[in-house]
PDB file of C-alpha atoms and ligand atoms in Angstrom:
ATOM      1  CA  MET A   1       0.000   0.000   0.000  1.00  0.00           C
ATOM      2  CA  THR A   2       1.876   3.074  -1.175  1.00  0.00           C
ATOM      3  CA  GLU A   3       0.798   6.679  -0.766  1.00  0.00           C
ATOM      4  CA  VAL A   4       0.285   6.895  -4.525  1.00  0.00           C
ATOM      5  CA  GLU A   5      -1.990   3.812  -4.598  1.00  0.00           C
ATOM      6  CA  ILE A   6      -4.015   5.135  -1.687  1.00  0.00           C
ATOM      7  CA  ARG A   7      -4.402   8.559  -3.296  1.00  0.00           C
ATOM      8  CA  GLU A   8      -5.565   7.027  -6.582  1.00  0.00           C
ATOM      9  CA  ASN A   9      -8.465   5.350  -4.769  1.00  0.00           C
ATOM     10  CA  LEU A  10      -9.615   8.300  -2.679  1.00  0.00           C
ATOM     11  CA  ARG A  11     -12.998   9.738  -3.595  1.00  0.00           C
ATOM     12  CA  THR A  12     -13.137  12.215  -0.726  1.00  0.00           C
ATOM     13  CA  ASP A  13     -12.747  16.001  -0.718  1.00  0.00           C
ATOM     14  CA  THR A  14     -10.653  16.348   2.427  1.00  0.00           C
ATOM     15  CA  PHE A  15     -10.391  13.080   4.391  1.00  0.00           C
ATOM     16  CA  GLY A  16      -7.071  11.429   3.535  1.00  0.00           C
ATOM     17  CA  LYS A  17      -5.885  14.242   1.268  1.00  0.00           C
ATOM     18  CA  THR A  18      -3.019  14.817   3.680  1.00  0.00           C
ATOM     19  CA  LEU A  19      -1.589  11.371   4.074  1.00  0.00           C
ATOM     20  CA  PHE A  20       1.252   9.642   5.922  1.00  0.00           C
ATOM     21  CA  ALA A  21       1.716   5.959   5.036  1.00  0.00           C
ATOM     22  CA  TYR A  22       4.215   3.868   7.004  1.00  0.00           C
ATOM     23  CA  ASP A  23       5.509   0.361   6.565  1.00  0.00           C
ATOM     24  CA  SER A  24       5.941  -0.040  10.307  1.00  0.00           C
ATOM     25  CA  ILE A  25       5.238   2.327  13.175  1.00  0.00           C
ATOM     26  CA  ASP A  26       4.523   2.036  16.902  1.00  0.00           C
ATOM     27  CA  SER A  27       0.910   3.258  16.657  1.00  0.00           C
ATOM     28  CA  THR A  28      -0.809   5.388  14.041  1.00  0.00           C
ATOM     29  CA  THR A  29      -2.645   7.153  16.870  1.00  0.00           C
ATOM     30  CA  ALA A  30       0.598   8.004  18.671  1.00  0.00           C
ATOM     31  CA  GLN A  31       1.944   9.377  15.388  1.00  0.00           C
ATOM     32  CA  ALA A  32      -1.269  11.325  14.731  1.00  0.00           C
ATOM     33  CA  LYS A  33      -0.922  12.944  18.165  1.00  0.00           C
ATOM     34  CA  LYS A  34       2.485  14.285  17.196  1.00  0.00           C
ATOM     35  CA  LEU A  35       1.013  15.649  13.959  1.00  0.00           C
ATOM     36  CA  VAL A  36      -1.797  17.382  15.871  1.00  0.00           C
ATOM     37  CA  ALA A  37       0.821  19.123  17.993  1.00  0.00           C
ATOM     38  CA  ASP A  38       2.404  20.339  14.729  1.00  0.00           C
ATOM     39  CA  GLY A  39      -0.968  21.757  13.581  1.00  0.00           C
ATOM     40  CA  ALA A  40      -2.071  18.971  11.197  1.00  0.00           C
ATOM     41  CA  ALA A  41      -5.203  19.744   9.193  1.00  0.00           C
ATOM     42  CA  GLU A  42      -8.561  18.070   9.669  1.00  0.00           C
ATOM     43  CA  GLY A  43      -8.783  14.910   7.599  1.00  0.00           C
ATOM     44  CA  THR A  44      -5.080  14.047   7.912  1.00  0.00           C
ATOM     45  CA  LEU A  45      -4.687  10.283   7.622  1.00  0.00           C
ATOM     46  CA  VAL A  46      -1.951   8.179   9.214  1.00  0.00           C
ATOM     47  CA  ILE A  47      -1.873   4.573   8.032  1.00  0.00           C
ATOM     48  CA  ALA A  48       0.542   1.695   8.606  1.00  0.00           C
ATOM     49  CA  GLU A  49       1.083  -1.816   7.295  1.00  0.00           C
ATOM     50  CA  GLU A  50       2.215  -2.802  10.785  1.00  0.00           C
ATOM     51  CA  GLN A  51       1.926  -1.338  14.271  1.00  0.00           C
ATOM     52  CA  THR A  52       4.468  -2.527  16.822  1.00  0.00           C
ATOM     53  CA  ALA A  53       2.470  -1.071  19.748  1.00  0.00           C
ATOM     54  CA  GLY A  54      -1.101  -0.824  18.437  1.00  0.00           C
ATOM     55  CA  ARG A  55      -3.457   0.419  21.126  1.00  0.00           C
ATOM     56  CA  GLY A  56      -6.894  -0.924  21.904  1.00  0.00           C
ATOM     57  CA  ARG A  57      -9.613   0.188  24.271  1.00  0.00           C
ATOM     58  CA  LEU A  58      -9.196  -0.054  28.043  1.00  0.00           C
ATOM     59  CA  GLY A  59      -5.400  -0.084  27.810  1.00  0.00           C
ATOM     60  CA  ARG A  60      -5.312  -3.238  25.699  1.00  0.00           C
ATOM     61  CA  GLN A  61      -3.145  -3.995  22.666  1.00  0.00           C
ATOM     62  CA  TRP A  62      -4.494  -4.035  19.121  1.00  0.00           C
ATOM     63  CA  VAL A  63      -3.008  -7.028  17.332  1.00  0.00           C
ATOM     64  CA  SER A  64      -3.085  -7.065  13.530  1.00  0.00           C
ATOM     65  CA  ALA A  65      -0.917  -9.111  11.124  1.00  0.00           C
ATOM     66  CA  LYS A  66       1.376  -7.021   8.921  1.00  0.00           C
ATOM     67  CA  GLY A  67       0.019  -6.204   5.470  1.00  0.00           C
ATOM     68  CA  MET A  68      -3.284  -8.032   6.008  1.00  0.00           C
ATOM     69  CA  ASN A  69      -5.651  -5.480   7.457  1.00  0.00           C
ATOM     70  CA  LEU A  70      -6.323  -1.772   7.749  1.00  0.00           C
ATOM     71  CA  THR A  71      -4.889   0.122  10.716  1.00  0.00           C
ATOM     72  CA  TYR A  72      -5.153   3.879  10.532  1.00  0.00           C
ATOM     73  CA  SER A  73      -5.927   7.071  12.398  1.00  0.00           C
ATOM     74  CA  LEU A  74      -7.816  10.071  11.129  1.00  0.00           C
ATOM     75  CA  ILE A  75      -7.385  13.525  12.624  1.00  0.00           C
ATOM     76  CA  LEU A  76     -10.660  15.389  13.145  1.00  0.00           C
ATOM     77  CA  ARG A  77     -11.112  18.874  14.516  1.00  0.00           C
ATOM     78  CA  PRO A  78     -14.834  18.874  15.319  1.00  0.00           C
ATOM     79  CA  ALA A  79     -16.490  22.031  16.582  1.00  0.00           C
ATOM     80  CA  LEU A  80     -18.023  20.224  19.549  1.00  0.00           C
ATOM     81  CA  PRO A  81     -17.905  20.703  23.314  1.00  0.00           C
ATOM     82  CA  PRO A  82     -15.948  17.986  25.203  1.00  0.00           C
ATOM     83  CA  GLN A  83     -19.146  16.398  26.553  1.00  0.00           C
ATOM     84  CA  SER A  84     -20.328  15.643  22.998  1.00  0.00           C
ATOM     85  CA  VAL A  85     -17.157  13.808  21.983  1.00  0.00           C
ATOM     86  CA  PRO A  86     -18.612  10.297  22.645  1.00  0.00           C
ATOM     87  CA  MET A  87     -20.843  11.005  19.646  1.00  0.00           C
ATOM     88  CA  VAL A  88     -17.750  11.010  17.424  1.00  0.00           C
ATOM     89  CA  SER A  89     -17.223   7.298  18.141  1.00  0.00           C
ATOM     90  CA  LEU A  90     -20.868   6.479  17.503  1.00  0.00           C
ATOM     91  CA  TYR A  91     -20.893   8.425  14.231  1.00  0.00           C
ATOM     92  CA  ALA A  92     -17.711   6.614  13.172  1.00  0.00           C
ATOM     93  CA  ALA A  93     -19.108   3.172  14.058  1.00  0.00           C
ATOM     94  CA  VAL A  94     -22.224   3.859  11.969  1.00  0.00           C
ATOM     95  CA  ALA A  95     -20.201   5.128   8.984  1.00  0.00           C
ATOM     96  CA  VAL A  96     -17.732   2.214   9.078  1.00  0.00           C
ATOM     97  CA  ALA A  97     -20.494  -0.399   9.522  1.00  0.00           C
ATOM     98  CA  GLN A  98     -22.428   1.061   6.606  1.00  0.00           C
ATOM     99  CA  ALA A  99     -19.327   1.101   4.391  1.00  0.00           C
ATOM    100  CA  LEU A 100     -18.505  -2.530   5.290  1.00  0.00           C
ATOM    101  CA  THR A 101     -22.024  -3.667   4.391  1.00  0.00           C
ATOM    102  CA  ALA A 102     -20.950  -3.717   0.734  1.00  0.00           C
ATOM    103  CA  TYR A 103     -18.221  -6.305   1.426  1.00  0.00           C
ATOM    104  CA  ALA A 104     -19.619  -8.398   4.286  1.00  0.00           C
ATOM    105  CA  PRO A 105     -21.665 -11.609   3.930  1.00  0.00           C
ATOM    106  CA  VAL A 106     -24.118 -10.439   6.601  1.00  0.00           C
ATOM    107  CA  LYS A 107     -25.107  -7.014   7.876  1.00  0.00           C
ATOM    108  CA  PRO A 108     -22.359  -5.726  10.222  1.00  0.00           C
ATOM    109  CA  ALA A 109     -23.594  -5.104  13.772  1.00  0.00           C
ATOM    110  CA  CYS A 110     -22.551  -2.337  16.150  1.00  0.00           C
ATOM    111  CA  LYS A 111     -21.627  -3.387  19.679  1.00  0.00           C
ATOM    112  CA  TRP A 112     -21.471  -0.636  22.284  1.00  0.00           C
ATOM    113  CA  PRO A 113     -19.453   1.466  22.542  1.00  0.00           C
ATOM    114  CA  ASN A 114     -17.781   1.178  19.147  1.00  0.00           C
ATOM    115  CA  ASP A 115     -17.022  -2.339  17.980  1.00  0.00           C
ATOM    116  CA  ILE A 116     -18.266  -3.703  14.695  1.00  0.00           C
ATOM    117  CA  MET A 117     -19.178  -7.354  14.649  1.00  0.00           C
ATOM    118  CA  LEU A 118     -19.776 -10.010  12.004  1.00  0.00           C
ATOM    119  CA  LYS A 119     -21.678 -13.091  13.158  1.00  0.00           C
ATOM    120  CA  GLY A 120     -20.899 -12.271  16.797  1.00  0.00           C
ATOM    121  CA  LYS A 121     -17.155 -11.764  16.275  1.00  0.00           C
ATOM    122  CA  LYS A 122     -15.234  -8.516  16.150  1.00  0.00           C
ATOM    123  CA  VAL A 123     -14.192  -7.336  12.691  1.00  0.00           C
ATOM    124  CA  CYS A 124     -13.403  -3.715  13.578  1.00  0.00           C
ATOM    125  CA  GLY A 125     -12.392  -1.749  16.645  1.00  0.00           C
ATOM    126  CA  ILE A 126     -12.503   2.011  16.961  1.00  0.00           C
ATOM    127  CA  LEU A 127     -10.623   4.009  19.552  1.00  0.00           C
ATOM    128  CA  SER A 128     -11.099   7.746  19.691  1.00  0.00           C
ATOM    129  CA  GLU A 129      -8.719   9.916  21.657  1.00  0.00           C
ATOM    130  CA  THR A 130      -9.552  13.516  22.464  1.00  0.00           C
ATOM    131  CA  LEU A 131      -6.944  16.241  22.715  1.00  0.00           C
ATOM    132  CA  LEU A 132      -8.082  19.278  24.684  1.00  0.00           C
ATOM    133  CA  ASN A 133      -6.777  22.807  24.650  1.00  0.00           C
ATOM    134  CA  GLY A 134      -8.024  24.155  27.976  1.00  0.00           C
ATOM    135  CA  ASP A 135     -11.719  23.300  27.911  1.00  0.00           C
ATOM    136  CA  ARG A 136     -11.888  23.298  24.108  1.00  0.00           C
ATOM    137  CA  VAL A 137     -11.611  20.216  21.869  1.00  0.00           C
ATOM    138  CA  ASP A 138      -8.433  20.686  19.836  1.00  0.00           C
ATOM    139  CA  ALA A 139      -8.685  17.378  17.964  1.00  0.00           C
ATOM    140  CA  VAL A 140     -10.217  13.940  18.073  1.00  0.00           C
ATOM    141  CA  ILE A 141      -8.052  11.164  16.711  1.00  0.00           C
ATOM    142  CA  LEU A 142     -10.173   8.393  15.333  1.00  0.00           C
ATOM    143  CA  GLY A 143      -8.155   5.162  15.389  1.00  0.00           C
ATOM    144  CA  ILE A 144      -9.683   2.421  13.267  1.00  0.00           C
ATOM    145  CA  GLY A 145      -8.589  -1.194  12.914  1.00  0.00           C
ATOM    146  CA  ILE A 146     -10.483  -3.304  10.378  1.00  0.00           C
ATOM    147  CA  ASN A 147      -9.636  -6.969   9.936  1.00  0.00           C
ATOM    148  CA  ILE A 148      -9.690  -7.657   6.215  1.00  0.00           C
ATOM    149  CA  ASN A 149      -7.494 -10.534   4.955  1.00  0.00           C
ATOM    150  CA  GLN A 150      -6.144 -12.036   8.180  1.00  0.00           C
ATOM    151  CA  THR A 151      -7.529 -15.537   8.705  1.00  0.00           C
ATOM    152  CA  ASP A 152      -5.197 -16.834  11.447  1.00  0.00           C
ATOM    153  CA  PHE A 153      -5.524 -15.090  14.767  1.00  0.00           C
ATOM    154  CA  PRO A 154      -3.548 -15.626  17.977  1.00  0.00           C
ATOM    155  CA  ASP A 155      -5.116 -18.310  20.229  1.00  0.00           C
ATOM    156  CA  GLU A 156      -6.603 -15.787  22.637  1.00  0.00           C
ATOM    157  CA  LEU A 157      -8.465 -14.053  19.782  1.00  0.00           C
ATOM    158  CA  GLN A 158      -9.530 -17.135  17.785  1.00  0.00           C
ATOM    159  CA  SER A 159     -13.024 -17.274  19.231  1.00  0.00           C
ATOM    160  CA  THR A 160     -13.694 -13.535  19.406  1.00  0.00           C
ATOM    161  CA  ALA A 161     -12.063 -11.966  16.318  1.00  0.00           C
ATOM    162  CA  THR A 162     -12.858 -12.305  12.657  1.00  0.00           C
ATOM    163  CA  SER A 163     -12.133 -10.682   9.316  1.00  0.00           C
ATOM    164  CA  LEU A 164     -13.929 -10.171   6.025  1.00  0.00           C
ATOM    165  CA  ALA A 165     -11.780 -12.963   4.525  1.00  0.00           C
ATOM    166  CA  ARG A 166     -12.528 -15.348   7.375  1.00  0.00           C
ATOM    167  CA  GLU A 167     -16.272 -14.864   6.941  1.00  0.00           C
ATOM    168  CA  THR A 168     -16.350 -15.024   3.149  1.00  0.00           C
ATOM    169  CA  GLY A 169     -13.376 -17.198   2.091  1.00  0.00           C
ATOM    170  CA  LYS A 170     -12.335 -14.373  -0.275  1.00  0.00           C
ATOM    171  CA  ARG A 171      -9.475 -11.880  -0.264  1.00  0.00           C
ATOM    172  CA  PHE A 172     -10.233  -8.170  -0.492  1.00  0.00           C
ATOM    173  CA  ASP A 173      -8.469  -5.139  -1.894  1.00  0.00           C
ATOM    174  CA  ARG A 174      -7.699  -3.131   1.244  1.00  0.00           C
ATOM    175  CA  ILE A 175      -7.267   0.157  -0.589  1.00  0.00           C
ATOM    176  CA  THR A 176     -10.736  -0.049  -2.129  1.00  0.00           C
ATOM    177  CA  ILE A 177     -12.240  -0.674   1.316  1.00  0.00           C
ATOM    178  CA  LEU A 178     -10.223   2.186   2.804  1.00  0.00           C
ATOM    179  CA  GLY A 179     -11.617   4.458   0.083  1.00  0.00           C
ATOM    180  CA  SER A 180     -15.201   3.387   0.840  1.00  0.00           C
ATOM    181  CA  VAL A 181     -14.826   3.834   4.592  1.00  0.00           C
ATOM    182  CA  LEU A 182     -13.226   7.277   4.289  1.00  0.00           C
ATOM    183  CA  LEU A 183     -15.970   8.375   1.905  1.00  0.00           C
ATOM    184  CA  GLN A 184     -18.707   7.335   4.359  1.00  0.00           C
ATOM    185  CA  LEU A 185     -16.862   8.993   7.246  1.00  0.00           C
ATOM    186  CA  GLU A 186     -16.602  12.224   5.269  1.00  0.00           C
ATOM    187  CA  LYS A 187     -20.212  12.148   4.021  1.00  0.00           C
ATOM    188  CA  GLN A 188     -21.603  11.600   7.500  1.00  0.00           C
ATOM    189  CA  TYR A 189     -19.253  13.962   9.348  1.00  0.00           C
ATOM    190  CA  ARG A 190     -21.554  16.942   8.965  1.00  0.00           C
ATOM    191  CA  ARG A 191     -24.162  15.098  11.047  1.00  0.00           C
ATOM    192  CA  LEU A 192     -21.990  15.899  14.059  1.00  0.00           C
ATOM    193  CA  HIS A 193     -22.366  19.602  13.357  1.00  0.00           C
ATOM    194  CA  THR A 194     -26.013  19.896  12.436  1.00  0.00           C
ATOM    195  CA  SER A 195     -27.582  18.787  15.718  1.00  0.00           C
ATOM    196  CA  SER A 196     -28.271  15.402  14.159  1.00  0.00           C
ATOM    197  CA  PHE A 197     -27.151  13.427  17.228  1.00  0.00           C
ATOM    198  CA  ASP A 198     -30.568  11.787  17.481  1.00  0.00           C
ATOM    199  CA  SER A 199     -30.346  10.507  13.934  1.00  0.00           C
ATOM    200  CA  ILE A 200     -26.837   9.125  14.553  1.00  0.00           C
ATOM    201  CA  ILE A 201     -28.149   7.305  17.635  1.00  0.00           C
ATOM    202  CA  GLU A 202     -31.159   6.019  15.668  1.00  0.00           C
ATOM    203  CA  ASP A 203     -28.872   4.627  12.960  1.00  0.00           C
ATOM    204  CA  TRP A 204     -26.570   3.119  15.550  1.00  0.00           C
ATOM    205  CA  LYS A 205     -29.524   1.443  17.303  1.00  0.00           C
ATOM    206  CA  GLU A 206     -30.751   0.108  13.996  1.00  0.00           C
ATOM    207  CA  LEU A 207     -27.372  -1.605  13.579  1.00  0.00           C
ATOM    208  CA  SER A 208     -27.287  -2.991  17.136  1.00  0.00           C
ATOM    209  CA  PRO A 209     -28.975  -6.285  18.011  1.00  0.00           C
ATOM    210  CA  MET A 210     -28.174  -5.834  21.692  1.00  0.00           C
ATOM    211  CA  LEU A 211     -30.879  -3.453  22.851  1.00  0.00           C
ATOM    212  CA  GLY A 212     -33.700  -5.118  24.737  1.00  0.00           C
ATOM    213  CA  LYS A 213     -31.511  -8.129  25.521  1.00  0.00           C
ATOM    214  CA  PRO A 214     -29.982  -9.350  28.801  1.00  0.00           C
ATOM    215  CA  VAL A 215     -26.310  -8.384  28.979  1.00  0.00           C
ATOM    216  CA  GLN A 216     -23.281  -8.440  31.241  1.00  0.00           C
ATOM    217  CA  VAL A 217     -21.020  -5.416  31.368  1.00  0.00           C
ATOM    218  CA  HIS A 218     -17.476  -5.973  32.588  1.00  0.00           C
ATOM    219  CA  GLN A 219     -15.831  -2.912  34.113  1.00  0.00           C
ATOM    220  CA  ASN A 220     -12.394  -3.969  35.356  1.00  0.00           C
ATOM    221  CA  GLU A 221     -13.193  -6.489  38.122  1.00  0.00           C
ATOM    222  CA  LYS A 222     -16.856  -5.473  38.338  1.00  0.00           C
ATOM    223  CA  ILE A 223     -19.652  -7.242  36.438  1.00  0.00           C
ATOM    224  CA  ILE A 224     -23.008  -5.534  35.959  1.00  0.00           C
ATOM    225  CA  LYS A 225     -25.908  -7.734  34.877  1.00  0.00           C
ATOM    226  CA  GLY A 226     -29.083  -6.307  33.440  1.00  0.00           C
ATOM    227  CA  THR A 227     -30.964  -5.479  30.279  1.00  0.00           C
ATOM    228  CA  ALA A 228     -29.501  -3.071  27.721  1.00  0.00           C
ATOM    229  CA  ILE A 229     -32.457  -0.759  27.258  1.00  0.00           C
ATOM    230  CA  ASP A 230     -31.244   2.245  25.275  1.00  0.00           C
ATOM    231  CA  ILE A 231     -28.496   4.626  24.245  1.00  0.00           C
ATOM    232  CA  ALA A 232     -28.738   8.020  25.999  1.00  0.00           C
ATOM    233  CA  SER A 233     -28.544  11.272  24.060  1.00  0.00           C
ATOM    234  CA  ASP A 234     -24.859  11.593  25.073  1.00  0.00           C
ATOM    235  CA  GLY A 235     -23.955   8.111  23.826  1.00  0.00           C
ATOM    236  CA  ALA A 236     -24.027   6.354  27.233  1.00  0.00           C
ATOM    237  CA  LEU A 237     -25.443   2.828  27.495  1.00  0.00           C
ATOM    238  CA  LEU A 238     -28.542   2.530  29.700  1.00  0.00           C
ATOM    239  CA  ILE A 239     -28.809  -0.717  31.641  1.00  0.00           C
ATOM    240  CA  GLN A 240     -31.884  -1.699  33.636  1.00  0.00           C
ATOM    241  CA  THR A 241     -30.839  -3.700  36.681  1.00  0.00           C
ATOM    242  CA  GLY A 242     -33.542  -4.498  39.203  1.00  0.00           C
ATOM    243  CA  GLY A 243     -35.419  -1.292  39.844  1.00  0.00           C
ATOM    244  CA  GLU A 244     -32.750   1.127  38.651  1.00  0.00           C
ATOM    245  CA  VAL A 245     -31.365   2.339  35.370  1.00  0.00           C
ATOM    246  CA  LEU A 246     -27.578   2.713  35.209  1.00  0.00           C
ATOM    247  CA  LYS A 247     -25.850   5.026  32.755  1.00  0.00           C
ATOM    248  CA  LEU A 248     -22.555   3.513  31.630  1.00  0.00           C
ATOM    249  CA  TYR A 249     -19.732   5.275  29.810  1.00  0.00           C
ATOM    250  CA  ALA A 250     -17.207   2.416  29.591  1.00  0.00           C
ATOM    251  CA  GLY A 251     -17.052  -1.338  29.752  1.00  0.00           C
ATOM    252  CA  ASP A 252     -17.161  -4.547  27.759  1.00  0.00           C
ATOM    253  CA  VAL A 253     -20.643  -5.766  26.949  1.00  0.00           C
ATOM    254  CA  THR A 254     -21.560  -9.374  26.225  1.00  0.00           C
ATOM    255  CA  LEU A 255     -24.973 -10.880  25.687  1.00  0.00           C
ATOM    256  CA  SER A 256     -26.027 -13.082  28.618  1.00  0.00           C
ATOM    257  CA  HIS A 257     -27.153 -16.553  27.752  1.00  0.00           C
ATOM    258  CA  PRO A 258     -29.913 -17.576  30.132  1.00  0.00           C
TER     259      PRO A 258
HETATM  260  C1  BTN B   1     -10.518  -1.543  20.324  1.00  0.00           C
HETATM  261  O1  BTN B   1      -9.916  -1.928  21.322  1.00  0.00           O
HETATM  262  O2  BTN B   1     -11.523  -2.105  19.940  1.00  0.00           O
HETATM  263  C2  BTN B   1     -10.028  -0.356  19.540  1.00  0.00           C
HETATM  264  C3  BTN B   1      -8.942  -0.732  18.595  1.00  0.00           C
HETATM  265  C4  BTN B   1      -8.421   0.414  17.768  1.00  0.00           C
HETATM  266  C5  BTN B   1      -7.241  -0.013  16.913  1.00  0.00           C
HETATM  267  C6  BTN B   1      -6.777   1.059  15.992  1.00  0.00           C
HETATM  268  S1  BTN B   1      -5.659   0.442  14.780  1.00  0.00           S
HETATM  269  C7  BTN B   1      -5.263   2.053  14.279  1.00  0.00           C
HETATM  270  C8  BTN B   1      -5.202   2.917  15.529  1.00  0.00           C
HETATM  271  N1  BTN B   1      -3.879   2.901  16.103  1.00  0.00           N
HETATM  272  C9  BTN B   1      -3.850   2.310  17.294  1.00  0.00           C
HETATM  273  O3  BTN B   1      -2.825   2.150  17.992  1.00  0.00           O
HETATM  274  N2  BTN B   1      -5.086   1.888  17.616  1.00  0.00           N
HETATM  275  C10 BTN B   1      -6.066   2.242  16.621  1.00  0.00           C
END
């Protein structure tokens, strides 16, 4: 994947027009942070064939075989107050899931807060990091890992991770998929700025089979059991447990099997 090849497949106006493509780097998000400090423009894309210290949610690693998948970070400079930043992850999950629909054998599902699943296994993880300047949002770095052609996963991920190739038996052109995802992200970006949060949440809910179902939420050592009832207007997950409704901002959700 060279910069030239990526550019040739871009159909966006701004997203990806400034582009840094690496063969190997610690983390595209770490690199994007440095670029933000240097004043990088909105839409700047940092992509790598391999990350030696890819970061996942909740301090985990993101493991992705070199040259098989898509691992990239996009610099956004949304005009939003800090409390609205969780919406950036939801908007991104909707845009990525919709773009992947064209390549997937079944409709991709969103799993709160921002995983994308195929047949119950994770095909994409999104990690957004917010950089503040005082109480103002300076940038949001959207880190996206999409499993495309990897079919062998480390033992600990075998039962929970998947890829487009694993689900279809086919190989995919990663640059074409990158182009589709960036186009959807760009098209839908204005929804963050036109008070369309409700419509983002509606789309996200439409893509999520979890609402209304019994779930377990793992938060470090703590496990919360209840029913996932809704997504709040700020992106939080609402869980009904006994007589009370809890508003959760972090955690790992799994469906409970009675
Ligand atoms: C998750 O844990 O689900 C989020 C994973 C996010 C991984 C992507 S890959 C590109 C970017 N760079 C990183 O170090 N992490 C994100």
